[in-house]
Amino acid sequence: MSDHGHAHGPGGHAGHSHGVSADADRRWLAAALSLITVFMAAEVVVGILAGSLALLSDAAHMLTDAASIVLALVAMRLAARPARGGFTYGLKRAEILSAQVNGLTLLLLGAWLAYEAVRRLIAPPDVAGGPMLATALTGIVVNVAAAWCISKANRTSLNVEGAYQHVLNDLFAFIGTAVAALVVLLTGFERADPIATLVVVALMAKAGYGLLRDSGRIFLEAAPADVDPDALGDRLVARPDVVEVHDLHVWQITSGQAALSAHILVEHGGDCHAVRRALEDVLHHDYGITHTTLQVDHASERVLQVAPPGDPDTAGDPAHCEAPHGPVHRGEPHPH
């Protein structure tokens, strides 16, 4: 590699905005956790006494909320540790591991609750609508307070944002439970309870799938959802003096922290350092990517010659990359 090789974006590592921030307000998360835990324990007792599966399903959902907050707090502690040894990025992906666990738990609990709800639709047991209604109304208040607390914390973390969305889902679930309790009290239609449970199950499935999808993309090192690598490569190669961009990789280290590496070939006589700084500025201001590693070299005569798009003999500078990964971006039509 030439002396124009690897370089980091403006401000180096100190300028990065990491997904799980050490300055996230743990006090607000702890307050939300306390509210949820105390109410969840009371809801389990009332749900058993009232024979309400809807209340028990709400409590199960709140258990996953509490777990997600605990995991977020643990992930913050781990993410605050400096990178050392074999963990060159530190433990930033601890939050992604916990997001996977949280999403899987939501799906498994939802499957069990769906089975119980269908069973109760077939043979509905007696349900005490009064305690069920009182608990659901209290749950609405608790979830509003918990959601407000979490909204005050740092929501760039996938876990914190997931916990926030879960509490909002719980709020809607408690509203459904309150409606079901009113139906039971006014009409005696006890199947309203398992129907409300199925609504909660749908919310749990949606939240669980979302967490698994988002965390799975990070584990598979996919590009951020709002970044099209092909369009990004075309944008970079359109800059002055840039002849070719290949070996372009963009991925997420953790939620809210993207990284990019690429091999950039510039025209003979072009200023490699100036090109690198210009590309870093585009990546920083237009894409929010500050963790960049750009290898910038002068293109060989072989690359500068006119060739049909996609010609394997000129796909990447053979002096540097015998087999470039992904599409080769040039200032001419090329396959993606």
Coordinates of C-alpha atoms in Angstrom, one line a residue:
M1 CA 0.0 0.0 0.0
S2 CA 1.3 3.5 -0.8
D3 CA 2.0 6.2 1.7
H4 CA -1.5 7.5 1.0
G5 CA -3.0 4.5 2.7
H6 CA -5.3 4.2 5.7
A7 CA -6.7 7.3 7.4
H8 CA -9.5 8.0 9.8
G9 CA -12.2 10.6 9.5
P10 CA -12.1 14.1 11.0
G11 CA -11.4 14.0 14.7
G12 CA -10.3 10.4 14.6
H13 CA -11.9 8.0 17.0
A14 CA -12.8 10.8 19.4
G15 CA -15.3 12.2 16.9
H16 CA -17.4 9.0 16.7
S17 CA -20.9 8.8 17.9
H18 CA -21.2 5.4 19.3
G19 CA -24.4 3.4 19.6
V20 CA -24.5 2.7 23.3
S21 CA -23.2 5.8 25.0
A22 CA -21.5 5.7 28.4
D23 CA -23.2 9.0 29.3
A24 CA -26.7 7.6 28.8
D25 CA -28.9 8.5 31.7
R26 CA -29.0 5.4 33.8
R27 CA -31.1 7.1 36.4
W28 CA -34.1 7.4 34.1
L29 CA -33.8 3.8 33.0
A30 CA -33.6 2.7 36.6
A31 CA -36.7 4.7 37.4
A32 CA -38.6 3.0 34.5
L33 CA -37.3 -0.4 35.6
S34 CA -38.6 0.1 39.2
L35 CA -42.0 1.2 38.0
I36 CA -42.4 -1.8 35.6
T37 CA -41.0 -4.4 38.1
V38 CA -43.3 -3.4 41.0
F39 CA -46.4 -3.2 38.8
M40 CA -45.6 -6.4 37.0
A41 CA -45.4 -8.3 40.3
A42 CA -48.8 -6.9 41.4
E43 CA -50.3 -7.7 38.0
V44 CA -49.3 -11.3 38.2
V45 CA -51.1 -11.7 41.5
V46 CA -54.2 -10.0 40.3
G47 CA -54.2 -11.9 37.0
I48 CA -54.1 -15.2 38.9
L49 CA -56.8 -14.2 41.3
A50 CA -59.0 -12.8 38.6
G51 CA -58.4 -15.7 36.2
S52 CA -57.4 -13.2 33.4
L53 CA -55.0 -14.4 30.8
A54 CA -55.0 -10.9 29.3
L55 CA -53.5 -9.5 32.6
L56 CA -51.0 -12.4 32.7
S57 CA -50.0 -11.8 29.1
D58 CA -49.5 -8.1 29.8
A59 CA -47.3 -9.1 32.8
A60 CA -45.3 -11.4 30.5
H61 CA -44.8 -8.5 28.1
M62 CA -43.7 -6.2 30.9
L63 CA -41.2 -8.9 32.0
T64 CA -39.5 -8.6 28.6
D65 CA -39.6 -4.8 29.0
A66 CA -37.8 -5.1 32.3
A67 CA -35.3 -7.5 30.8
S68 CA -34.6 -5.2 27.9
I69 CA -33.9 -2.3 30.3
V70 CA -31.6 -4.5 32.5
L71 CA -29.8 -5.7 29.4
A72 CA -29.4 -2.1 28.2
L73 CA -27.9 -1.0 31.5
V74 CA -25.5 -4.0 31.4
A75 CA -24.6 -3.2 27.8
M76 CA -23.9 0.4 28.7
R77 CA -21.4 -0.8 31.3
L78 CA -19.7 -3.2 28.9
A79 CA -19.6 -0.6 26.0
A80 CA -17.9 1.9 28.3
R81 CA -14.9 -0.4 28.6
P82 CA -12.0 0.6 26.3
A83 CA -11.0 -1.5 23.4
R84 CA -8.1 -3.8 24.3
G85 CA -6.6 -7.1 23.4
G86 CA -8.5 -9.1 20.8
F87 CA -11.6 -6.9 21.1
T88 CA -10.5 -4.1 18.9
Y89 CA -13.9 -2.5 18.9
G90 CA -14.4 -3.1 22.6
L91 CA -17.7 -4.7 23.6
K92 CA -19.9 -2.4 21.5
R93 CA -22.0 -5.4 20.3
A94 CA -23.0 -6.5 23.7
E95 CA -26.2 -4.5 23.2
I96 CA -26.8 -6.4 19.9
L97 CA -26.5 -9.7 21.7
S98 CA -29.0 -8.6 24.3
A99 CA -31.3 -7.3 21.6
Q100 CA -31.3 -10.8 20.0
V101 CA -32.1 -12.4 23.3
N102 CA -34.9 -9.9 23.9
G103 CA -36.4 -10.4 20.5
L104 CA -36.3 -14.2 20.7
T105 CA -37.9 -14.1 24.2
L106 CA -40.7 -11.9 22.8
L107 CA -41.5 -14.4 20.1
L108 CA -41.4 -17.4 22.4
L109 CA -43.6 -15.8 25.0
G110 CA -46.0 -14.7 22.2
A111 CA -46.2 -18.3 20.9
W112 CA -47.1 -19.6 24.3
L113 CA -49.7 -16.9 25.0
A114 CA -51.2 -17.4 21.5
Y115 CA -51.7 -21.1 22.4
E116 CA -53.3 -20.3 25.7
A117 CA -55.6 -17.7 24.1
V118 CA -56.9 -20.1 21.5
R119 CA -57.5 -22.7 24.2
R120 CA -59.5 -20.2 26.2
L121 CA -61.4 -19.1 23.1
I122 CA -62.6 -22.7 22.8
A123 CA -63.4 -23.1 26.4
P124 CA -63.5 -19.7 28.2
P125 CA -63.1 -19.8 32.0
D126 CA -64.7 -17.4 34.4
V127 CA -63.1 -14.0 34.4
A128 CA -63.4 -11.3 37.2
G129 CA -63.9 -8.2 35.1
G130 CA -63.7 -5.7 38.0
P131 CA -60.1 -6.5 39.2
M132 CA -59.1 -6.8 35.5
L133 CA -60.4 -3.3 34.7
A134 CA -58.8 -1.7 37.8
T135 CA -55.4 -3.3 37.0
A136 CA -55.5 -2.4 33.4
L137 CA -56.3 1.3 34.2
T138 CA -53.4 1.3 36.6
G139 CA -51.2 -0.2 34.0
I140 CA -52.0 2.6 31.6
V141 CA -50.7 5.1 34.1
V142 CA -47.6 3.1 34.9
N143 CA -46.7 2.6 31.3
V144 CA -47.2 6.3 30.5
A145 CA -44.8 7.1 33.4
A146 CA -42.3 4.5 32.3
A147 CA -42.3 5.6 28.7
W148 CA -41.7 9.2 29.8
C149 CA -38.7 8.1 31.9
I150 CA -37.1 6.1 29.0
S151 CA -37.7 8.9 26.6
K152 CA -35.3 11.0 28.8
A153 CA -32.5 8.4 28.4
N154 CA -30.1 8.0 25.4
R155 CA -32.2 6.3 22.7
T156 CA -29.4 5.8 20.2
S157 CA -29.0 2.3 21.8
L158 CA -30.9 -0.4 20.1
N159 CA -31.9 -1.8 23.5
V160 CA -33.0 1.5 24.9
E161 CA -35.1 2.3 21.8
G162 CA -36.4 -1.2 21.9
A163 CA -37.4 -0.9 25.6
Y164 CA -39.2 2.4 24.7
Q165 CA -41.1 0.8 21.9
H166 CA -42.0 -2.1 24.1
V167 CA -43.4 0.2 26.8
L168 CA -45.5 1.9 24.2
N169 CA -46.8 -1.5 23.0
D170 CA -47.7 -2.3 26.6
L171 CA -49.6 0.9 26.8
F172 CA -51.7 -0.1 23.8
A173 CA -52.1 -3.6 25.3
F174 CA -53.4 -2.3 28.6
I175 CA -55.9 -0.1 26.7
G176 CA -57.1 -3.3 25.0
T177 CA -57.3 -5.1 28.3
A178 CA -59.3 -2.3 29.8
V179 CA -61.7 -2.5 26.9
A180 CA -62.0 -6.3 27.3
A181 CA -62.7 -5.9 31.0
L182 CA -65.5 -3.4 30.2
V183 CA -67.0 -5.9 27.7
V184 CA -66.8 -8.7 30.4
L185 CA -68.5 -6.4 33.0
L186 CA -71.2 -5.1 30.7
T187 CA -72.0 -8.1 28.6
G188 CA -70.5 -11.1 30.3
F189 CA -68.7 -12.0 27.0
E190 CA -65.7 -13.7 28.6
R191 CA -64.0 -14.5 25.3
A192 CA -63.1 -10.8 25.2
D193 CA -60.2 -11.7 27.5
P194 CA -58.4 -14.1 25.1
I195 CA -59.2 -11.8 22.2
A196 CA -57.3 -9.0 24.0
T197 CA -54.5 -11.5 24.6
L198 CA -54.2 -12.2 20.9
V199 CA -53.8 -8.4 20.3
V200 CA -51.0 -8.4 22.8
V201 CA -49.4 -11.4 21.0
A202 CA -49.5 -9.5 17.7
L203 CA -47.7 -6.5 19.3
M204 CA -45.1 -8.9 20.8
A205 CA -44.5 -10.6 17.5
K206 CA -44.0 -7.2 15.8
A207 CA -41.6 -6.0 18.4
G208 CA -39.7 -9.3 18.5
Y209 CA -39.4 -9.6 14.7
G210 CA -38.1 -6.0 14.5
L211 CA -35.4 -6.6 17.1
L212 CA -34.2 -9.8 15.5
R213 CA -34.2 -8.1 12.0
D214 CA -32.3 -5.0 13.1
S215 CA -29.8 -6.9 15.3
G216 CA -29.4 -9.6 12.7
R217 CA -28.4 -7.0 10.0
I218 CA -25.7 -5.7 12.4
F219 CA -24.4 -9.2 13.1
L220 CA -24.3 -10.0 9.3
E221 CA -22.5 -6.7 8.8
A222 CA -25.1 -5.4 6.4
A223 CA -25.0 -1.7 5.4
P224 CA -27.1 0.6 7.5
A225 CA -30.8 0.5 6.4
D226 CA -30.6 4.2 5.2
V227 CA -27.4 3.7 3.1
D228 CA -27.4 2.2 -0.4
P229 CA -23.8 1.1 -1.0
D230 CA -24.1 1.2 -4.8
A231 CA -25.4 4.7 -4.8
L232 CA -22.8 5.7 -2.2
G233 CA -20.0 4.3 -4.5
D234 CA -21.4 6.2 -7.5
R235 CA -21.4 9.3 -5.3
L236 CA -17.8 8.9 -4.3
V237 CA -16.5 8.2 -7.8
A238 CA -18.2 11.3 -9.2
R239 CA -15.9 13.5 -7.1
P240 CA -13.1 15.4 -8.9
D241 CA -9.9 13.4 -9.6
V242 CA -11.5 10.1 -8.6
V243 CA -11.2 7.4 -11.3
E244 CA -12.4 4.3 -9.5
V245 CA -13.8 3.1 -6.2
H246 CA -13.7 -0.6 -5.3
D247 CA -13.5 -2.9 -2.3
L248 CA -16.2 -0.6 -0.8
H249 CA -17.6 -1.9 2.5
V250 CA -20.0 -0.2 4.8
W251 CA -21.4 -1.8 7.9
Q252 CA -22.5 -1.1 11.5
I253 CA -20.3 -1.8 14.5
T254 CA -23.3 -1.4 16.7
S255 CA -26.5 0.6 16.5
G256 CA -25.9 4.2 15.6
Q257 CA -22.2 3.6 14.7
A258 CA -21.4 2.9 11.0
A259 CA -18.0 2.2 9.6
L260 CA -16.7 2.3 6.0
S261 CA -13.6 1.2 4.1
A262 CA -12.8 1.5 0.4
H263 CA -9.9 1.6 -2.1
I264 CA -9.9 4.8 -4.1
L265 CA -7.9 5.3 -7.3
V266 CA -7.2 8.9 -8.4
E267 CA -5.9 10.4 -11.6
H268 CA -2.1 10.9 -12.2
G269 CA -1.2 14.3 -10.8
G270 CA -4.2 14.3 -8.4
D271 CA -3.6 15.1 -4.8
C272 CA -4.4 11.9 -2.8
H273 CA -4.6 13.6 0.5
A274 CA -7.0 16.3 -0.8
V275 CA -9.2 13.6 -2.4
R276 CA -9.3 11.6 0.9
R277 CA -10.2 14.7 2.9
A278 CA -13.0 15.6 0.4
L279 CA -14.4 12.1 0.5
E280 CA -14.3 12.0 4.3
D281 CA -16.2 15.3 4.3
V282 CA -18.9 13.8 2.0
L283 CA -19.2 10.7 4.2
H284 CA -19.4 12.7 7.4
H285 CA -21.9 15.4 6.4
D286 CA -24.1 13.6 3.9
Y287 CA -24.1 10.1 5.4
G288 CA -23.1 10.6 9.1
I289 CA -20.2 8.1 8.7
T290 CA -17.1 9.3 10.6
H291 CA -15.3 6.0 11.1
T292 CA -13.7 5.6 7.7
T293 CA -10.6 3.8 6.4
L294 CA -9.8 5.0 2.9
Q295 CA -6.8 3.6 0.9
V296 CA -6.1 6.2 -1.7
D297 CA -3.6 5.5 -4.6
H298 CA -2.9 6.8 -8.1
A299 CA -4.4 4.7 -10.8
S300 CA -2.2 2.7 -13.1
E301 CA -2.2 3.3 -16.9
R302 CA -4.1 0.0 -17.1
V303 CA -7.0 1.4 -15.2
L304 CA -6.9 4.8 -17.0
Q305 CA -7.3 3.2 -20.4
V306 CA -10.7 3.3 -22.0
A307 CA -12.4 -0.1 -21.6
P308 CA -15.9 -1.5 -21.8
P309 CA -17.8 -1.4 -18.5
G310 CA -17.3 -4.6 -16.5
D311 CA -14.2 -5.6 -18.4
P312 CA -12.4 -8.1 -16.0
D313 CA -9.0 -7.0 -17.3
T314 CA -9.6 -3.5 -15.9
A315 CA -11.8 -4.3 -12.9
G316 CA -9.7 -2.8 -10.1
D317 CA -6.0 -1.9 -10.1
P318 CA -4.1 -5.2 -10.5
A319 CA -1.2 -3.6 -8.7
H320 CA -3.2 -3.4 -5.5
C321 CA -6.3 -5.7 -5.8
E322 CA -6.2 -8.9 -7.8
A323 CA -9.8 -9.7 -6.8
P324 CA -11.8 -6.7 -5.6
H325 CA -14.9 -7.4 -3.6
G326 CA -18.2 -6.1 -4.8
P327 CA -18.9 -3.8 -7.8
V328 CA -16.2 -1.6 -9.3
H329 CA -17.5 2.0 -9.4
R330 CA -16.3 4.3 -12.2
G331 CA -17.4 7.5 -13.8
E332 CA -19.1 5.5 -16.6
P333 CA -22.0 3.1 -16.8
H334 CA -21.1 -0.1 -14.8
P335 CA -23.0 -3.1 -13.5
H336 CA -24.1 -3.1 -9.8

